[in-house]
């Protein structure tokens, strides 16, 4: 299977992966032949890419960092936990979070196991969801990215468990903000943005009122928007005033936000989002963490079509773990002419580079 832009689809192509909504319900089943009306609907629903089946890509395997069922289960669990906090005066509701902390710990353990088993670089592009409830989906993705980066940092199991819990709960303060702000399609006004920023403090206050949640987890909510040079919020703390967990979460949070479709803009591809992280490396984000993060992410995920520096087009078929930007590819055209497909290991052809995506 391979990934193509929904905009460029023509009717008659076969879908290779089902399309889910965030309640885990299948909206379009795999193996369905797409009609014009279905393609139009997908574009309306802001689905930028879909996986299709064809002869060129029959044998390409797309790995998800965690199985789709676990992801759906996680999203549903977070949704029900967050919903139970909503519309409450959180100062007296710490028992709610005490009650859910065990469930969340089991979820993190499951995720850790899956991510540690998965030896390939992580690609979340492989999950195509139509997402009404961005917050829950985002919490799961940030947990996956944070755990992957913490593995690279060789943190202990206990540290990763705490970080994972901090990742699931980093935006919990948002449940105390009005929907008009959270789901606003356009740009926030200055005043609305000031209100949005308070989710960090609200989350911190809420989490630290719990006797079951470690204080460090509460600090994940407090610090994930802080930046090394002091340009973050809410406190504008700098460098090592920011806890390592806050630094990891800042990277995972920004990367997921950039690579996810939102109502007001299209998703960036992983290499573009990584460039943005690199632009802030050392000033906004910890340079070593950005470097390690890059090596845990599939910059060119399996199934995407890329342009090579010598004007060949090719589909990425497999990752080279040591060389994040040199996967094995299948050449499908040369100088604009289709050719019988053949495979090329870019790690063995260092004179050839990937210069961009073709989607
Ligand atoms: Fe946030």
Tab-separated table of N, CA and C in Angstrom, residues 231-311:
chain	number	residue	atom	x	y	z
A	231	UNK	N	10.872	32.473	25.962
A	231	UNK	CA	9.756	33.024	25.177
A	231	UNK	C	8.455	32.235	25.380
A	232	UNK	N	8.514	31.179	26.208
A	232	UNK	CA	7.305	30.371	26.407
A	232	UNK	C	6.385	30.928	27.486
A	233	UNK	N	5.397	30.130	27.868
A	233	UNK	CA	4.474	30.535	28.922
A	233	UNK	C	4.151	29.332	29.795
A	234	UNK	N	3.596	29.483	30.974
A	234	UNK	CA	3.076	30.736	31.574
A	234	UNK	C	4.137	31.577	32.290
A	235	UNK	N	5.266	30.991	32.674
A	235	UNK	CA	6.174	31.769	33.499
A	235	UNK	C	7.358	32.370	32.746
A	236	UNK	N	7.622	31.888	31.530
A	236	UNK	CA	8.796	32.364	30.791
A	236	UNK	C	10.106	31.931	31.430
A	237	UNK	N	10.106	30.753	32.055
A	237	UNK	CA	11.341	30.247	32.664
A	237	UNK	C	12.309	29.805	31.558
A	238	UNK	N	13.600	29.725	31.902
A	238	UNK	CA	14.610	29.454	30.870
A	238	UNK	C	15.442	28.203	31.171
A	239	UNK	N	16.127	27.732	30.136
A	239	UNK	CA	17.100	26.625	30.186
A	239	UNK	C	16.769	25.559	31.230
A	240	UNK	N	17.681	25.393	32.218
A	240	UNK	CA	17.464	24.295	33.155
A	240	UNK	C	16.440	24.597	34.250
A	241	UNK	N	15.847	25.765	34.189
A	241	UNK	CA	14.673	25.979	35.056
A	241	UNK	C	13.520	25.099	34.554
A	242	UNK	N	13.595	24.738	33.268
A	242	UNK	CA	12.570	23.851	32.704
A	242	UNK	C	13.020	22.410	32.949
A	243	UNK	N	12.133	21.614	33.526
A	243	UNK	CA	12.464	20.207	33.795
A	243	UNK	C	12.612	19.450	32.469
A	244	UNK	N	13.476	18.432	32.455
A	244	UNK	CA	13.692	17.629	31.232
A	244	UNK	C	12.367	17.100	30.670
A	245	UNK	N	11.401	16.748	31.541
A	245	UNK	CA	10.096	16.271	31.062
A	245	UNK	C	9.387	17.372	30.250
A	246	UNK	N	9.478	18.602	30.759
A	246	UNK	CA	8.855	19.733	30.062
A	246	UNK	C	9.489	19.939	28.692
A	247	UNK	N	10.798	19.734	28.610
A	247	UNK	CA	11.506	19.912	27.330
A	247	UNK	C	11.096	18.839	26.327
A	248	UNK	N	11.014	17.588	26.791
A	248	UNK	CA	10.593	16.496	25.901
A	248	UNK	C	9.164	16.758	25.398
A	249	UNK	N	8.285	17.127	26.332
A	249	UNK	CA	6.886	17.347	25.959
A	249	UNK	C	6.727	18.505	24.990
A	250	UNK	N	7.545	19.548	25.173
A	250	UNK	CA	7.490	20.701	24.267
A	250	UNK	C	7.746	20.254	22.835
A	251	UNK	N	8.726	19.387	22.640
A	251	UNK	CA	9.077	18.901	21.298
A	251	UNK	C	7.958	18.006	20.746
A	252	UNK	N	7.507	17.048	21.572
A	252	UNK	CA	6.470	16.106	21.119
A	252	UNK	C	5.165	16.842	20.790
A	253	UNK	N	4.829	17.826	21.608
A	253	UNK	CA	3.596	18.600	21.452
A	253	UNK	C	3.615	19.394	20.146
A	254	UNK	N	4.709	20.119	19.924
A	254	UNK	CA	4.808	20.957	18.727
A	254	UNK	C	4.835	20.079	17.473
A	255	UNK	N	5.579	18.979	17.539
A	255	UNK	CA	5.679	18.116	16.359
A	255	UNK	C	4.306	17.546	15.999
A	256	UNK	N	3.562	17.075	16.998
A	256	UNK	CA	2.246	16.506	16.682
A	256	UNK	C	1.282	17.572	16.174
A	257	UNK	N	1.344	18.763	16.793
A	257	UNK	CA	0.443	19.828	16.351
A	257	UNK	C	0.721	20.178	14.885
A	258	UNK	N	1.997	20.200	14.512
A	258	UNK	CA	2.326	20.580	13.137
A	258	UNK	C	1.963	19.511	12.115
A	259	UNK	N	2.030	18.226	12.534
A	259	UNK	CA	1.807	17.161	11.548
A	259	UNK	C	0.364	16.648	11.552
A	260	UNK	N	-0.519	17.336	12.246
A	260	UNK	CA	-1.931	16.933	12.283
A	260	UNK	C	-2.779	17.957	11.541
A	261	UNK	N	-3.742	17.460	10.800
A	261	UNK	CA	-4.704	18.361	10.143
A	261	UNK	C	-5.530	19.083	11.185
A	262	UNK	N	-5.652	20.369	11.062
A	262	UNK	CA	-6.556	21.117	11.941
A	262	UNK	C	-7.538	21.843	11.053
A	263	UNK	N	-8.621	22.310	11.703
A	263	UNK	CA	-9.642	22.986	10.900
A	263	UNK	C	-9.052	24.166	10.131
A	264	UNK	N	-8.044	24.818	10.722
A	264	UNK	CA	-7.575	26.060	10.112
A	264	UNK	C	-6.318	25.907	9.267
A	265	UNK	N	-5.747	24.721	9.233
A	265	UNK	CA	-4.620	24.525	8.312
A	265	UNK	C	-4.343	23.043	8.061
A	266	UNK	N	-3.635	22.828	6.952
A	266	UNK	CA	-3.293	21.461	6.549
A	266	UNK	C	-2.105	20.959	7.367
A	267	UNK	N	-2.030	19.648	7.506
A	267	UNK	CA	-0.902	19.046	8.211
A	267	UNK	C	0.399	19.243	7.428
A	268	UNK	N	1.502	19.467	8.168
A	268	UNK	CA	2.819	19.463	7.534
A	268	UNK	C	3.284	18.016	7.460
A	269	UNK	N	4.185	17.744	6.541
A	269	UNK	CA	4.796	16.414	6.485
A	269	UNK	C	5.946	16.363	7.491
A	270	UNK	N	6.345	15.135	7.905
A	270	UNK	CA	7.341	15.035	8.985
A	270	UNK	C	8.618	15.840	8.733
A	271	UNK	N	9.123	15.826	7.488
A	271	UNK	CA	10.397	16.540	7.275
A	271	UNK	C	10.233	18.044	7.444
A	272	UNK	N	9.044	18.573	7.091
A	272	UNK	CA	8.813	20.017	7.261
A	272	UNK	C	8.716	20.370	8.744
A	273	UNK	N	8.014	19.505	9.493
A	273	UNK	CA	7.862	19.758	10.929
A	273	UNK	C	9.220	19.647	11.622
A	274	UNK	N	10.045	18.690	11.179
A	274	UNK	CA	11.377	18.550	11.773
A	274	UNK	C	12.238	19.773	11.461
A	275	UNK	N	12.083	20.324	10.254
A	275	UNK	CA	12.827	21.546	9.921
A	275	UNK	C	12.452	22.677	10.868
A	276	UNK	N	11.167	22.774	11.176
A	276	UNK	CA	10.715	23.818	12.093
A	276	UNK	C	11.314	23.598	13.480
A	277	UNK	N	11.362	22.330	13.931
A	277	UNK	CA	11.993	22.049	15.231
A	277	UNK	C	13.470	22.427	15.179
A	278	UNK	N	14.123	22.088	14.071
A	278	UNK	CA	15.549	22.411	13.937
A	278	UNK	C	15.795	23.909	13.965
A	279	UNK	N	14.853	24.660	13.367
A	279	UNK	CA	15.009	26.118	13.361
A	279	UNK	C	15.036	26.645	14.799
A	280	UNK	N	14.383	25.935	15.716
A	280	UNK	CA	14.350	26.374	17.112
A	280	UNK	C	15.317	25.602	17.997
A	281	UNK	N	16.171	24.780	17.370
A	281	UNK	CA	17.074	23.931	18.153
A	281	UNK	C	18.119	24.788	18.881
A	282	UNK	N	18.183	24.638	20.193
A	282	UNK	CA	19.155	25.406	20.980
A	282	UNK	C	18.600	26.730	21.488
A	283	UNK	N	17.582	27.281	20.811
A	283	UNK	CA	16.976	28.524	21.296
A	283	UNK	C	15.632	28.242	21.970
A	284	UNK	N	14.801	27.449	21.275
A	284	UNK	CA	13.502	27.107	21.855
A	284	UNK	C	13.537	25.713	22.467
A	285	UNK	N	14.194	24.799	21.740
A	285	UNK	CA	14.195	23.386	22.133
A	285	UNK	C	15.620	22.908	22.390
A	286	UNK	N	15.757	21.962	23.282
A	286	UNK	CA	17.048	21.371	23.605
A	286	UNK	C	17.640	20.702	22.341
A	287	UNK	N	18.852	21.124	21.975
A	287	UNK	CA	19.449	20.680	20.708
A	287	UNK	C	19.657	19.164	20.658
A	288	UNK	N	20.152	18.601	21.739
A	288	UNK	CA	20.409	17.159	21.758
A	288	UNK	C	19.083	16.380	21.659
A	289	UNK	N	18.055	16.885	22.342
A	289	UNK	CA	16.755	16.205	22.274
A	289	UNK	C	16.173	16.273	20.859
A	290	UNK	N	16.333	17.406	20.187
A	290	UNK	CA	15.819	17.515	18.817
A	290	UNK	C	16.538	16.506	17.923
A	291	UNK	N	17.860	16.384	18.124
A	291	UNK	CA	18.640	15.434	17.323
A	291	UNK	C	18.150	13.992	17.560
A	292	UNK	N	17.958	13.645	18.823
A	292	UNK	CA	17.497	12.285	19.134
A	292	UNK	C	16.066	12.049	18.665
A	293	UNK	N	15.261	13.091	18.757
A	293	UNK	CA	13.873	12.976	18.303
A	293	UNK	C	13.851	12.645	16.814
A	294	UNK	N	14.690	13.347	16.052
A	294	UNK	CA	14.746	13.089	14.620
A	294	UNK	C	15.065	11.625	14.331
A	295	UNK	N	15.955	11.052	15.140
A	295	UNK	CA	16.335	9.674	14.835
A	295	UNK	C	15.264	8.674	15.251
A	296	UNK	N	14.263	9.106	16.010
A	296	UNK	CA	13.197	8.154	16.354
A	296	UNK	C	11.967	8.311	15.451
A	297	UNK	N	11.999	9.291	14.562
A	297	UNK	CA	10.851	9.562	13.685
A	297	UNK	C	11.181	9.153	12.255
A	298	UNK	N	10.223	8.545	11.560
A	298	UNK	CA	10.437	8.247	10.146
A	298	UNK	C	10.240	9.540	9.357
A	299	UNK	N	11.343	10.120	8.896
A	299	UNK	CA	11.252	11.381	8.152
A	299	UNK	C	10.545	11.137	6.815
A	300	UNK	N	10.872	10.016	6.203
A	300	UNK	CA	10.205	9.611	4.969
A	300	UNK	C	9.527	8.270	5.235
A	301	UNK	N	8.273	8.303	5.713
A	301	UNK	CA	7.601	7.064	6.122
A	301	UNK	C	7.391	6.106	4.946
A	302	UNK	N	7.275	4.829	5.262
A	302	UNK	CA	6.982	3.823	4.242
A	302	UNK	C	5.696	4.195	3.506
A	303	UNK	N	5.739	4.011	2.199
A	303	UNK	CA	4.531	4.230	1.410
A	303	UNK	C	4.417	5.622	0.812
A	304	UNK	N	5.322	6.558	1.169
A	304	UNK	CA	5.227	7.888	0.540
A	304	UNK	C	6.063	7.894	-0.741
A	305	UNK	N	5.649	8.715	-1.680
A	305	UNK	CA	6.400	8.840	-2.929
A	305	UNK	C	7.320	10.046	-2.826
A	306	UNK	N	8.564	9.847	-3.227
A	306	UNK	CA	9.556	10.928	-3.091
A	306	UNK	C	10.235	11.201	-4.424
A	307	UNK	N	10.801	12.398	-4.487
A	307	UNK	CA	11.600	12.791	-5.646
A	307	UNK	C	13.068	12.598	-5.278
A	308	UNK	N	13.850	12.005	-6.158
A	308	UNK	CA	15.288	11.837	-5.897
A	308	UNK	C	16.068	12.932	-6.631
A	309	UNK	N	17.312	13.155	-6.165
A	309	UNK	CA	18.099	14.257	-6.702
A	309	UNK	C	18.432	14.082	-8.192
A	310	UNK	N	18.346	12.857	-8.710
A	310	UNK	CA	18.638	12.672	-10.135
A	310	UNK	C	17.365	12.549	-10.967
A	311	UNK	N	16.287	13.152	-10.413
A	311	UNK	CA	15.029	13.242	-11.160
A	311	UNK	C	14.276	11.919	-11.316
